[in-house]
Coordinates of C-alpha atoms (C1' of nucleotides) in Angstrom, one line a residue:
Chain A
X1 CA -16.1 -74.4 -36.5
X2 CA -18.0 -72.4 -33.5
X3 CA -15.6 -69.9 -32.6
X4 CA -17.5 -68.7 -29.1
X5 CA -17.6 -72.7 -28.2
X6 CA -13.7 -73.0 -29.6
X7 CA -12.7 -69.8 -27.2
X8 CA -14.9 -71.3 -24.4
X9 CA -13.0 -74.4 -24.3
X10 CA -9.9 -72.8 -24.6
X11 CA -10.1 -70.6 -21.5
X12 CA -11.9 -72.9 -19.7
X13 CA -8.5 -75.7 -20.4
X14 CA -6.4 -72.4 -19.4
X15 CA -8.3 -71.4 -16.1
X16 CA -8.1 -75.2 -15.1
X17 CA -4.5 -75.1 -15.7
X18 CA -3.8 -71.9 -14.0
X19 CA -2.4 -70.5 -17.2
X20 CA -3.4 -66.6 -15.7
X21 CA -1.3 -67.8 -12.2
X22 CA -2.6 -66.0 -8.6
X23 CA -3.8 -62.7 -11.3
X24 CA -6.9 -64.5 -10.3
X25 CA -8.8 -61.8 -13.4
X26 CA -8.6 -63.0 -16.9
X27 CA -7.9 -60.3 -19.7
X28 CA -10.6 -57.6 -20.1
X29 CA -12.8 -58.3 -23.2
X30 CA -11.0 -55.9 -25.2
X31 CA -7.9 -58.1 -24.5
X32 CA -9.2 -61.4 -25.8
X33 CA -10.8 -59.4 -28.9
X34 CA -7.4 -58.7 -30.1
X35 CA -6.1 -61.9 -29.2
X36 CA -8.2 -64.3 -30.6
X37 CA -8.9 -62.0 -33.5
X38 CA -12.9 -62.3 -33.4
X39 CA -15.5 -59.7 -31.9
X40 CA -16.5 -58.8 -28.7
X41 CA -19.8 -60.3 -29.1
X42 CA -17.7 -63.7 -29.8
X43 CA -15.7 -63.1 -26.7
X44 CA -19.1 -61.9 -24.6
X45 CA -20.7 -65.6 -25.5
X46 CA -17.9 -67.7 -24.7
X47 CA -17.5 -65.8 -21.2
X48 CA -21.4 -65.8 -20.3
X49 CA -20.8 -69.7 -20.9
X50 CA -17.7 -69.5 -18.6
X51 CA -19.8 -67.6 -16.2
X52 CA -23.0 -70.1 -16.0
X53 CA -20.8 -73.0 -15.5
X54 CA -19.2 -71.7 -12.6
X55 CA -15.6 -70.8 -13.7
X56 CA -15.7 -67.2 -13.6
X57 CA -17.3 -64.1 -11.9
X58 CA -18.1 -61.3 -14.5
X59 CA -18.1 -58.0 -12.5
X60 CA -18.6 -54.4 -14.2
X61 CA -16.5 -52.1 -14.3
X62 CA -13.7 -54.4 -12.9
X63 CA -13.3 -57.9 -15.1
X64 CA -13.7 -61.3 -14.9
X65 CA -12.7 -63.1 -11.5
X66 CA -11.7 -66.8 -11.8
X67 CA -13.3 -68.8 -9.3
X68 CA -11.3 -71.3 -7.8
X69 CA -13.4 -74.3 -9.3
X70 CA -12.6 -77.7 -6.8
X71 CA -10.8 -80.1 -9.3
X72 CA -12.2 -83.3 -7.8
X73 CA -15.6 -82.9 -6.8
X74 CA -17.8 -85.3 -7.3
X75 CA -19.8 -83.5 -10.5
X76 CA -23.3 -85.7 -10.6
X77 CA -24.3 -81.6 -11.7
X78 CA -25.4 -81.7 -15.2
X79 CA -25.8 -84.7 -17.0
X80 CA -22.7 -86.6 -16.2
X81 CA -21.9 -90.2 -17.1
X82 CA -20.4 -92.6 -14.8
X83 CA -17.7 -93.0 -17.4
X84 CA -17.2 -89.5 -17.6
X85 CA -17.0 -89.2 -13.3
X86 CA -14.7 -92.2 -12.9
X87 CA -12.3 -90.3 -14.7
X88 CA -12.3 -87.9 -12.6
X89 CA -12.2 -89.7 -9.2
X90 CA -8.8 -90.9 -8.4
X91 CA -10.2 -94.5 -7.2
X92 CA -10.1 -98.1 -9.2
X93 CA -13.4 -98.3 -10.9
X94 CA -15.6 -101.2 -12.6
X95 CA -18.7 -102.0 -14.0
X96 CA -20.6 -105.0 -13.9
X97 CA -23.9 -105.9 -16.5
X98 CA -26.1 -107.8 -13.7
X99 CA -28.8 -107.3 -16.8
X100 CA -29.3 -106.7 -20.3
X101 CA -32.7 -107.4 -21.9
X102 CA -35.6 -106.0 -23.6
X103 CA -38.4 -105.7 -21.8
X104 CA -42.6 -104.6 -21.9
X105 CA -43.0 -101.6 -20.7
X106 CA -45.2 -101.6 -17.4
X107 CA -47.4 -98.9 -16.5
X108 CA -44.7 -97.0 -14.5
X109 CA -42.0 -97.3 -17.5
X110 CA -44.8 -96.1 -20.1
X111 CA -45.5 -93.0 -18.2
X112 CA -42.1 -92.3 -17.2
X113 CA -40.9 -93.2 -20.7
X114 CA -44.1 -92.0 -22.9
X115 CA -44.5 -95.3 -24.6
X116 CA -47.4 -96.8 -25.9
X117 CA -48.9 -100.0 -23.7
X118 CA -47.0 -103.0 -24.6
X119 CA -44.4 -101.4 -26.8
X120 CA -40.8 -102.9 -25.9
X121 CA -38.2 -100.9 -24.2
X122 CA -34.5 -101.7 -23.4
X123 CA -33.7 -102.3 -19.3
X124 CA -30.0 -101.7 -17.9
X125 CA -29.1 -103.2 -14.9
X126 CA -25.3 -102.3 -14.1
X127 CA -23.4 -102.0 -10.7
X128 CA -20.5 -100.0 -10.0
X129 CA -17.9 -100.9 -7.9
X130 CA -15.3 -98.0 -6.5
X131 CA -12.3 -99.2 -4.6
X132 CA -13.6 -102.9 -4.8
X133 CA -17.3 -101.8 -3.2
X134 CA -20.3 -102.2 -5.1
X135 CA -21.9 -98.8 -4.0
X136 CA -24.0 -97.8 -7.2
X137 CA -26.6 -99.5 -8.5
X138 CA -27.8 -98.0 -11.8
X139 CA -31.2 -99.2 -13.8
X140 CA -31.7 -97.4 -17.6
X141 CA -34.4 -98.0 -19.7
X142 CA -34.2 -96.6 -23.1
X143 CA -36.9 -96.3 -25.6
X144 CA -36.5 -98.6 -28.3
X145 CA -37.5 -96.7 -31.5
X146 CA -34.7 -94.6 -30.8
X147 CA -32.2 -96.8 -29.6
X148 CA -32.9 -100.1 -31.9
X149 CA -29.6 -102.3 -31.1
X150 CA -27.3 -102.4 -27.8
X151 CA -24.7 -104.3 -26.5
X152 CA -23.1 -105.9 -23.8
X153 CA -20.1 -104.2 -24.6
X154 CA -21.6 -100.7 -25.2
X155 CA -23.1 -101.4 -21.1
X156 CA -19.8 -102.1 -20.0
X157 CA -17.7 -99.2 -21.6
X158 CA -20.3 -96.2 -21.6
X159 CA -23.3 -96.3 -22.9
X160 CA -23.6 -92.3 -23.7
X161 CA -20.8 -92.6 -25.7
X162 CA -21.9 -95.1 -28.1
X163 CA -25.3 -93.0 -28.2
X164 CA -23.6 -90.0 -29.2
X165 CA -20.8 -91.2 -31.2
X166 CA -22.0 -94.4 -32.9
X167 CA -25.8 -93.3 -33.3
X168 CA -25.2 -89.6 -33.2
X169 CA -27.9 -88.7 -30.7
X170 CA -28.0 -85.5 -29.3
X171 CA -28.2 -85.9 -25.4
X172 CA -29.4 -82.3 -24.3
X173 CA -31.3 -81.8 -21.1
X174 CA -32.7 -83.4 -18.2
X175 CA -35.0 -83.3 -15.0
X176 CA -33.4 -85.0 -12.1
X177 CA -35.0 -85.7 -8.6
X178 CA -33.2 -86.5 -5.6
X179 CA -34.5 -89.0 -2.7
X180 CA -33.9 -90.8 0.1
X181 CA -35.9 -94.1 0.4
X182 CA -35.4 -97.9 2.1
X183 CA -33.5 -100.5 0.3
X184 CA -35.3 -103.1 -1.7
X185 CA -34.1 -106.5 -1.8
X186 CA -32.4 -105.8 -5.6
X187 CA -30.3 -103.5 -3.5
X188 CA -29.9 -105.3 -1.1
X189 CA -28.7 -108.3 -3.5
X190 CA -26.1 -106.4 -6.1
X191 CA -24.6 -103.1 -3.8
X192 CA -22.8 -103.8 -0.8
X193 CA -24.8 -102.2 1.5
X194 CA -22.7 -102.2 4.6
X195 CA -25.6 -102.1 7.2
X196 CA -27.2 -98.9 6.0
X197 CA -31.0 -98.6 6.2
X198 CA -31.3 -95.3 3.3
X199 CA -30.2 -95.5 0.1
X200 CA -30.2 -92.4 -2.0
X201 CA -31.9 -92.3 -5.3
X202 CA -31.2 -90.0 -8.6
X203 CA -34.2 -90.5 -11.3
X204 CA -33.6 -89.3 -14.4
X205 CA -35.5 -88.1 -17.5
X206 CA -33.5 -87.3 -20.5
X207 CA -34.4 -85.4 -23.7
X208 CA -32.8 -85.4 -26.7
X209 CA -32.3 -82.4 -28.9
X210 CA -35.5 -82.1 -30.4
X211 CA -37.5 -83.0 -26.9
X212 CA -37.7 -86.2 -27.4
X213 CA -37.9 -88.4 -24.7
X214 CA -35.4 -91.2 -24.3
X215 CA -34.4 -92.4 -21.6
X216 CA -35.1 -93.0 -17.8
X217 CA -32.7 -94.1 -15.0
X218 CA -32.7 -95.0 -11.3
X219 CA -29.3 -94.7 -10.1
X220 CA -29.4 -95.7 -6.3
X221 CA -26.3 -94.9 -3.9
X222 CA -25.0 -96.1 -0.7
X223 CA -25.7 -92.7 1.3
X224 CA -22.0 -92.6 2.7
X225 CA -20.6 -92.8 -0.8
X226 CA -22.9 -90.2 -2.2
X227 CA -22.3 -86.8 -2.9
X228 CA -23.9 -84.2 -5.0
X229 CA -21.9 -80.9 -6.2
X230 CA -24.0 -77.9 -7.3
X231 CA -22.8 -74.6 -8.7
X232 CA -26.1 -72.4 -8.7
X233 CA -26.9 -68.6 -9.6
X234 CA -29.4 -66.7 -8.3
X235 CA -32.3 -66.2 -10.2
X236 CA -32.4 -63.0 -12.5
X237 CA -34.2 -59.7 -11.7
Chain B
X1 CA -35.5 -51.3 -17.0
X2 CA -33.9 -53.7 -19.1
X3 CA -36.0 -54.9 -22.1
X4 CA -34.8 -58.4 -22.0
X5 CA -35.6 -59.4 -18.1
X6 CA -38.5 -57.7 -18.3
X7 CA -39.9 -59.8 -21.5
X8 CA -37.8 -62.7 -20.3
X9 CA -40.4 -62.4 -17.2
X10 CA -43.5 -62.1 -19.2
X11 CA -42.8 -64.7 -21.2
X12 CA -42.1 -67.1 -18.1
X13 CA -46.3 -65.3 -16.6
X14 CA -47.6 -66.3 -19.5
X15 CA -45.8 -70.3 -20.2
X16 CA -46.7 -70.8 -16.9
X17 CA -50.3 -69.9 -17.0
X18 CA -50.3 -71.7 -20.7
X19 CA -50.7 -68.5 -22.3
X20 CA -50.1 -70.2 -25.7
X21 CA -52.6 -73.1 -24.8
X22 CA -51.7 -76.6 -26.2
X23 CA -49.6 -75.0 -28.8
X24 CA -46.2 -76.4 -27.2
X25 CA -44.9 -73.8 -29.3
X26 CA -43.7 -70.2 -29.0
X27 CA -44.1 -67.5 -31.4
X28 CA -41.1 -66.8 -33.5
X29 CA -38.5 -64.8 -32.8
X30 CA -39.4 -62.7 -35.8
X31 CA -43.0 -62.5 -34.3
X32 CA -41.6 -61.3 -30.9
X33 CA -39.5 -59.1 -32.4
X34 CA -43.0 -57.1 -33.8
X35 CA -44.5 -57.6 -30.9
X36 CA -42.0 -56.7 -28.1
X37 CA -40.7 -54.2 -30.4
X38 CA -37.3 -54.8 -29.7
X39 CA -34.6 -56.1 -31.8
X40 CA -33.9 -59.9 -32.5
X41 CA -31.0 -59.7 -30.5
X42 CA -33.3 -58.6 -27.9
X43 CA -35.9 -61.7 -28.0
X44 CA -32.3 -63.9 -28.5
X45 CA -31.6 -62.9 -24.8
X46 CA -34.6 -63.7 -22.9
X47 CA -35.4 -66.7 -25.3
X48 CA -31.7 -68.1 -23.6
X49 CA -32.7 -67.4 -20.3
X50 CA -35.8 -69.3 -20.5
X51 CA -33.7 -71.9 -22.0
X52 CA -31.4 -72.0 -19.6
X53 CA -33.7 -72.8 -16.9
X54 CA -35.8 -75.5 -18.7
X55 CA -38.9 -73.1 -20.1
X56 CA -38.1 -73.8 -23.4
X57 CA -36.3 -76.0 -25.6
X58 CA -34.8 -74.4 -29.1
X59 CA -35.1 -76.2 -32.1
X60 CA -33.5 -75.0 -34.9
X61 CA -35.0 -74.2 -38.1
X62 CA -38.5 -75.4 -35.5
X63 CA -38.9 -72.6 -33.1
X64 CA -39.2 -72.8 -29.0
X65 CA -41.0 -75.7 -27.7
X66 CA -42.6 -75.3 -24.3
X67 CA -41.5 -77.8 -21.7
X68 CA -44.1 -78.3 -19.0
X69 CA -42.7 -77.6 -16.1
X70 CA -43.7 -79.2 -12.8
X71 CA -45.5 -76.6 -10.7
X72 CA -45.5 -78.2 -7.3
X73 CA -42.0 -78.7 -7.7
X74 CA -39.7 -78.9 -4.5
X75 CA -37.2 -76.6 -6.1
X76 CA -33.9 -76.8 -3.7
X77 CA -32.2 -76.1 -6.9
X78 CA -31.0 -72.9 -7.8
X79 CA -30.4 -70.6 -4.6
X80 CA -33.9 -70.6 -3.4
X81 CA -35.0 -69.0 0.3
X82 CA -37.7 -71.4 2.4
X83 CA -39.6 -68.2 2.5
X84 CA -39.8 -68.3 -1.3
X85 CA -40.0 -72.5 -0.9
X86 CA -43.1 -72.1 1.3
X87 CA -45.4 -69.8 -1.0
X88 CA -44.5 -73.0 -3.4
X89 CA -46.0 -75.1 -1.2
X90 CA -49.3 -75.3 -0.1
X91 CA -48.9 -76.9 3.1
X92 CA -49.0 -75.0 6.1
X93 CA -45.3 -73.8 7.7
X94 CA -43.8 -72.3 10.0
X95 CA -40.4 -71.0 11.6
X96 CA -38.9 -70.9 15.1
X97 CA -35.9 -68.9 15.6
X98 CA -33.8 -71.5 18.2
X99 CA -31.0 -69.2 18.2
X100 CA -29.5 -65.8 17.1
X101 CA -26.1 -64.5 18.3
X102 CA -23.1 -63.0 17.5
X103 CA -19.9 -65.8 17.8
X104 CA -16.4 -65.7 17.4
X105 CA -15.5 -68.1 14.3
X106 CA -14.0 -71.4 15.1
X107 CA -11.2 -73.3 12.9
X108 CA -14.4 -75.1 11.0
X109 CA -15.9 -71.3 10.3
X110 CA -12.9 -69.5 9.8
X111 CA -12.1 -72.2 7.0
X112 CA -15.5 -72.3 5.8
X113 CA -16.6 -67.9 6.0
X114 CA -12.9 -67.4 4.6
X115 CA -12.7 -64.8 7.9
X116 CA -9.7 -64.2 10.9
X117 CA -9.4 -65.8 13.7
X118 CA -11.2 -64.6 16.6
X119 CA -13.8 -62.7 14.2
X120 CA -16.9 -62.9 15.2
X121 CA -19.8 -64.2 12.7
X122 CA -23.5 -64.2 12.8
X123 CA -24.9 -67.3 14.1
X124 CA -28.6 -68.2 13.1
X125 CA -30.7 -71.6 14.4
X126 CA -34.1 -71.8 13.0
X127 CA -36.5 -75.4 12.6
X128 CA -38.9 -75.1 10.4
X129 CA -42.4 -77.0 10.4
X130 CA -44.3 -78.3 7.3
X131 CA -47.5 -79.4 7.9
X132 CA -47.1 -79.4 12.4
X133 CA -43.7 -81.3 11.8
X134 CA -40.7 -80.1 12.6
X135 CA -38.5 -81.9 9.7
X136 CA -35.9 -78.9 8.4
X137 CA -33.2 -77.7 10.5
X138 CA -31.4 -74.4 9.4
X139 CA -28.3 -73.2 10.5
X140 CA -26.4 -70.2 9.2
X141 CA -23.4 -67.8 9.3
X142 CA -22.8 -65.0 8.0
X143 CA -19.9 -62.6 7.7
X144 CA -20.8 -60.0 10.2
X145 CA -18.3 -57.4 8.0
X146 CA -21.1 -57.4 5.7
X147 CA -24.2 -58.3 7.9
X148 CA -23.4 -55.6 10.8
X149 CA -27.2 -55.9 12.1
X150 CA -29.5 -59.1 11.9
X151 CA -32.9 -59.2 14.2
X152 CA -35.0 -62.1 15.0
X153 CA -37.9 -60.6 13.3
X154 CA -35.7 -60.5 10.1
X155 CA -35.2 -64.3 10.9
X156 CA -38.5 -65.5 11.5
X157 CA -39.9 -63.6 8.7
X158 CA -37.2 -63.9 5.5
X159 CA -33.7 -62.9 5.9
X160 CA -32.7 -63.0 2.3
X161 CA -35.4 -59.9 1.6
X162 CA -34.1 -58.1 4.3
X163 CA -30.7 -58.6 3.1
X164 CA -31.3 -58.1 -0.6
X165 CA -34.2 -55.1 -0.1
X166 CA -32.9 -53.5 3.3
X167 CA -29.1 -54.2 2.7
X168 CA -28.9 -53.9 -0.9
X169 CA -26.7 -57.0 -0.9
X170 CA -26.8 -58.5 -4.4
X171 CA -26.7 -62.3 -3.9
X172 CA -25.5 -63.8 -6.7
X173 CA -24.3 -67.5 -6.5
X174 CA -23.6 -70.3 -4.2
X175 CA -21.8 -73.8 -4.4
X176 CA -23.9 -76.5 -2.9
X177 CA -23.1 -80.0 -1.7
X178 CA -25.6 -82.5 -0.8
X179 CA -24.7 -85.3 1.7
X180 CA -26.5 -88.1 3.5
X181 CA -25.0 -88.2 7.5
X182 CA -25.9 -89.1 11.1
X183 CA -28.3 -87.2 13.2
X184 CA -26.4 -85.7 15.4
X185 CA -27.8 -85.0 19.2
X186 CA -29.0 -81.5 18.1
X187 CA -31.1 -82.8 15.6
X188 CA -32.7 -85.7 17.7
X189 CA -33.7 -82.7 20.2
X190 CA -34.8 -80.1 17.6
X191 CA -36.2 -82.0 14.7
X192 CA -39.2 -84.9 14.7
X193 CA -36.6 -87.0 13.6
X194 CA -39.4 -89.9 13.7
X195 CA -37.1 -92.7 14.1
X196 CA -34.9 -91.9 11.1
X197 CA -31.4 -92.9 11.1
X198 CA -30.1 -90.5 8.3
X199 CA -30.2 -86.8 8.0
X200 CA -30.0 -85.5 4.7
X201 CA -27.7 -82.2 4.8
X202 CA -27.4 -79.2 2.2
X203 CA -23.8 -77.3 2.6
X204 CA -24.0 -74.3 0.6
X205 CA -21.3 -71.7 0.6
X206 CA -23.2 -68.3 -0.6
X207 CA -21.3 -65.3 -2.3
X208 CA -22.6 -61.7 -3.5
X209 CA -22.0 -60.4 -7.1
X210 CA -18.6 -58.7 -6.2
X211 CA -17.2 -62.3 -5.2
X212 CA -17.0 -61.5 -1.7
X213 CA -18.2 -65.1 0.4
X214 CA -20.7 -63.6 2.9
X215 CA -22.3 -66.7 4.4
X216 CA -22.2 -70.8 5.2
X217 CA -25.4 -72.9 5.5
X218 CA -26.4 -75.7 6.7
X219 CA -29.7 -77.1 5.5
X220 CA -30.2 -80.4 7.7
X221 CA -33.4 -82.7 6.5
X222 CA -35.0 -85.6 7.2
X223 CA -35.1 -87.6 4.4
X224 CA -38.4 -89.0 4.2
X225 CA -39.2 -84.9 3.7
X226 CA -36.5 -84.4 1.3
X227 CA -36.5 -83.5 -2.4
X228 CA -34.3 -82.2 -4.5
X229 CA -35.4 -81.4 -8.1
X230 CA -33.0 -80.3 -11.0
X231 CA -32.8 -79.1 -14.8
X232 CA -29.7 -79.8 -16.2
X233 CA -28.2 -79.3 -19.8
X234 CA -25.5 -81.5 -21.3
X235 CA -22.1 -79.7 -21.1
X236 CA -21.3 -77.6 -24.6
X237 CA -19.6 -79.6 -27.2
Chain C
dT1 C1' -1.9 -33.0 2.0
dT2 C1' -6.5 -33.8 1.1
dG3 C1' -10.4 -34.1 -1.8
dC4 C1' -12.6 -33.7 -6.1
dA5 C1' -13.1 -33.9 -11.1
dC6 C1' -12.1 -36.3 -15.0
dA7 C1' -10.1 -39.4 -18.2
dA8 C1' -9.3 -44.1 -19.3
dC9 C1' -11.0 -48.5 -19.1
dA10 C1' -14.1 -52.1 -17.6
dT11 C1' -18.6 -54.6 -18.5
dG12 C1' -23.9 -54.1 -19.8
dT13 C1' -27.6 -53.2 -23.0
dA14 C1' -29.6 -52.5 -27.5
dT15 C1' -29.7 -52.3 -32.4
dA16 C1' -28.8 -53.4 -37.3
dT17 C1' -26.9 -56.4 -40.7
dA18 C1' -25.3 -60.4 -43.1
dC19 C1' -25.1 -65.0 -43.9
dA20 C1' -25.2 -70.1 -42.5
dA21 C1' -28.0 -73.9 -41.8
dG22 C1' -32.2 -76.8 -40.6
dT23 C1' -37.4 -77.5 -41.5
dT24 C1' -41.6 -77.5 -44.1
dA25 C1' -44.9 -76.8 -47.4
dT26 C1' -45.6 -75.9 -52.2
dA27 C1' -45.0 -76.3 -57.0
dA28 C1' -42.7 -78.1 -60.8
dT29 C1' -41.0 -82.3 -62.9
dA30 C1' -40.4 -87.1 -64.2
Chain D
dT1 C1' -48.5 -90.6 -58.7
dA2 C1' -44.1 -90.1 -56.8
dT3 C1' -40.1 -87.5 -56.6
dT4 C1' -37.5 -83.5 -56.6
dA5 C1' -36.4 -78.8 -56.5
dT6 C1' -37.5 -74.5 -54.5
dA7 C1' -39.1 -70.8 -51.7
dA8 C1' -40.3 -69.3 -47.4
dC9 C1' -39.9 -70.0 -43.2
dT10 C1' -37.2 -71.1 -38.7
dT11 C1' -32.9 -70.6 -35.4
dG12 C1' -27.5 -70.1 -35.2
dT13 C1' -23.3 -67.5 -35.7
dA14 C1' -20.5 -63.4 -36.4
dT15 C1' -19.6 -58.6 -36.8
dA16 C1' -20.0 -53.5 -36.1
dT17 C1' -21.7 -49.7 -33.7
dA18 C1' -23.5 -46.8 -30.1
dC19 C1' -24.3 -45.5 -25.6
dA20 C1' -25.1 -46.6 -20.5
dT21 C1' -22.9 -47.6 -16.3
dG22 C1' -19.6 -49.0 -12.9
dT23 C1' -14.3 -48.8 -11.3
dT24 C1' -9.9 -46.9 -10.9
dG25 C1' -6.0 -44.0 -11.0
dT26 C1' -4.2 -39.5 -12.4
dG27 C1' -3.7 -34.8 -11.7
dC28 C1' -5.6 -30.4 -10.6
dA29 C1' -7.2 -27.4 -7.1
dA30 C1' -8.3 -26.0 -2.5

DNA sequence: TTGCACAACATGTATATACAAGTTATAATA
DNA sequence: TATTATAACTTGTATATACATGTTGTGCAA
């Protein structure tokens, strides 16, 4: 339907599959005008895309450079499921449902969820194991006026997928913070900590298209098996 | 200069100092369009930006919902100086220059600065203190092809503006990688590592607008000190 | 041969227009 | 009264045009 987001995809498949070879510069705009038969103002929105996400370098006067984007990093930039990432590691993956329930909110949950004392909320508790070590230890709580019914087997495939597909939420934004903090005795417990004394925490806040608040995760990591990848841009003058 | 940066900026004065009040919302794009005098294109532009970086959320058929944004952020994200960092904070800090030489590039560097063997790269060593503690370790190289002359007054003060306003380098993105590692024996005797066991390390790789890679960082933390706060937007569908 | 001017081409900014599509309040209707 | 249509808003997509500005190679002139 979207042509900008249709021409996006299609040069961001073709720059992954080094469809331009070592040119390393992808056609000027003109070019991909008469190519994909739309305007340059269509072309100009589907390259600024290209160009936030980190796949190409728009210079003036010279053309777009394709940035050699590393095919398996470890992508925990944007919002990225665990689903989603196991695909893209290489290594045997699983995922275990320690918990499943629906719980009160406590005072932490209600401000970190923006839910009324009392009111009910859904709690996650899943561990992920990568080559046979449990090394991720992810707690979810999802607001339960938006998310009314989950399942066992939604927790164990993906979760965001069953949002998105089966309830047609729009997943849009979030604010993540990264830390460093001792073990509890949960961690301790489900991940196979190895000896370490750190354990390195991701807490999430996620929005949905219309800024409402949904959802709020802990996902805690052994620190040797953690690894963030960021593409940033500097800000704008 | 150009019309959208400039109201793209004014708009992100006057969210910040809640221009708008409790509104949560943002004048229409119609209503800017009177009021900037520019063209709806125009408002389009700096409304993304804002978007883009979690000022706003877009509603259609709604308008521009304000997102308060945490002020006393730690904002690692983005390509952010510690000069820029510190103003952000309101503790007390401070920066000794360790070291500043001119090195030739071993295997690690050559890989790393994309230069020759034997080349010889800016070497910078700088701790920086938050608060009377010594808990950020800096170290950076920098292509000297493009950095011919780099003083420690430049260091200890900000060597971004005196590459960006003395140089007229345009810095314009960086890939980033956050790990969690052992302290090695430099950072035992440099840092007030406290007793900690992990160091938590920023590796970014930091390239001007023309693509050219121009420097390698090293940003080495102790965790109990470390942050790292992010807005992320779910990939385009 | 060297250097400079210029044409050709690249991206960047700004505007105007048209229509699609989602939201909301109002007014007409059952 | 309750429901439904509608009008008047909102943002989203797509196009066309004009000119600014940066890059590069060609060819003329010294």
């Amino acid at each position: 339907m979207k042509k900008y987001l249709a021409i996006y995809h299609d040069l961001v498949d073709k720059t992954k599959n080094n469809y331009w070879g070592e040119a390393e510069m992808l056609p000027s705009e003109n070019s991909l005008t008469l190519e994909y038969d739309v305007s340059r103002e269509t072309i100009r929105k589907a390259l600024d895309l290209l160009a936030q996400n980190g796949y190409i370098q728009k210079v003036r006067g010279k053309g777009s450079v394709i940035l050699n984007v590393n095919k398996f990093d470890f992508p925990v930039s944007g919002i990225v499921s665990f689903k989603e990432l196991a695909t893209n590691l290489k290594m045997p993956t699983r995922t275990i449902v320690n918990e499943l329930s629906l719980i009160e909110a406590d005072e932490k949950l209600q401000y970190k969820l923006d839910v009324e004392p009392g009111e009910t909320v859904w709690k996650v508790v899943r561990t992920r194991e990568i080559s046979g070590e449990k090394v991720i230890l992810d707690k979810d709580y999802f607001n339960k006026s938006i998310v009314p019914v989950l399942t066992k087997k939604a927790c164990e495939d993906s979760i965001y997928e069953y949002l998105e597909n089966k309830l047609n939420l729009k997943i849009s934004y979030a604010r993540k913070e990264i830390t460093v903090e001792e073990p509890t005795n949960e961690d301790r417990e489900l991940l196979d900590l190895d000896g370490h004394s750190n354990i390195v925490i991701i807490k999430s806040v996620v929005y949905l298209d219309d800024t409402t608040l949904f959802q709020y995760t802990e996902s805690r990591h052994r620190p040797d098996k953690f690894q963030f990848v960021d593409f940033a841009r500097r800000t704008q003058n």
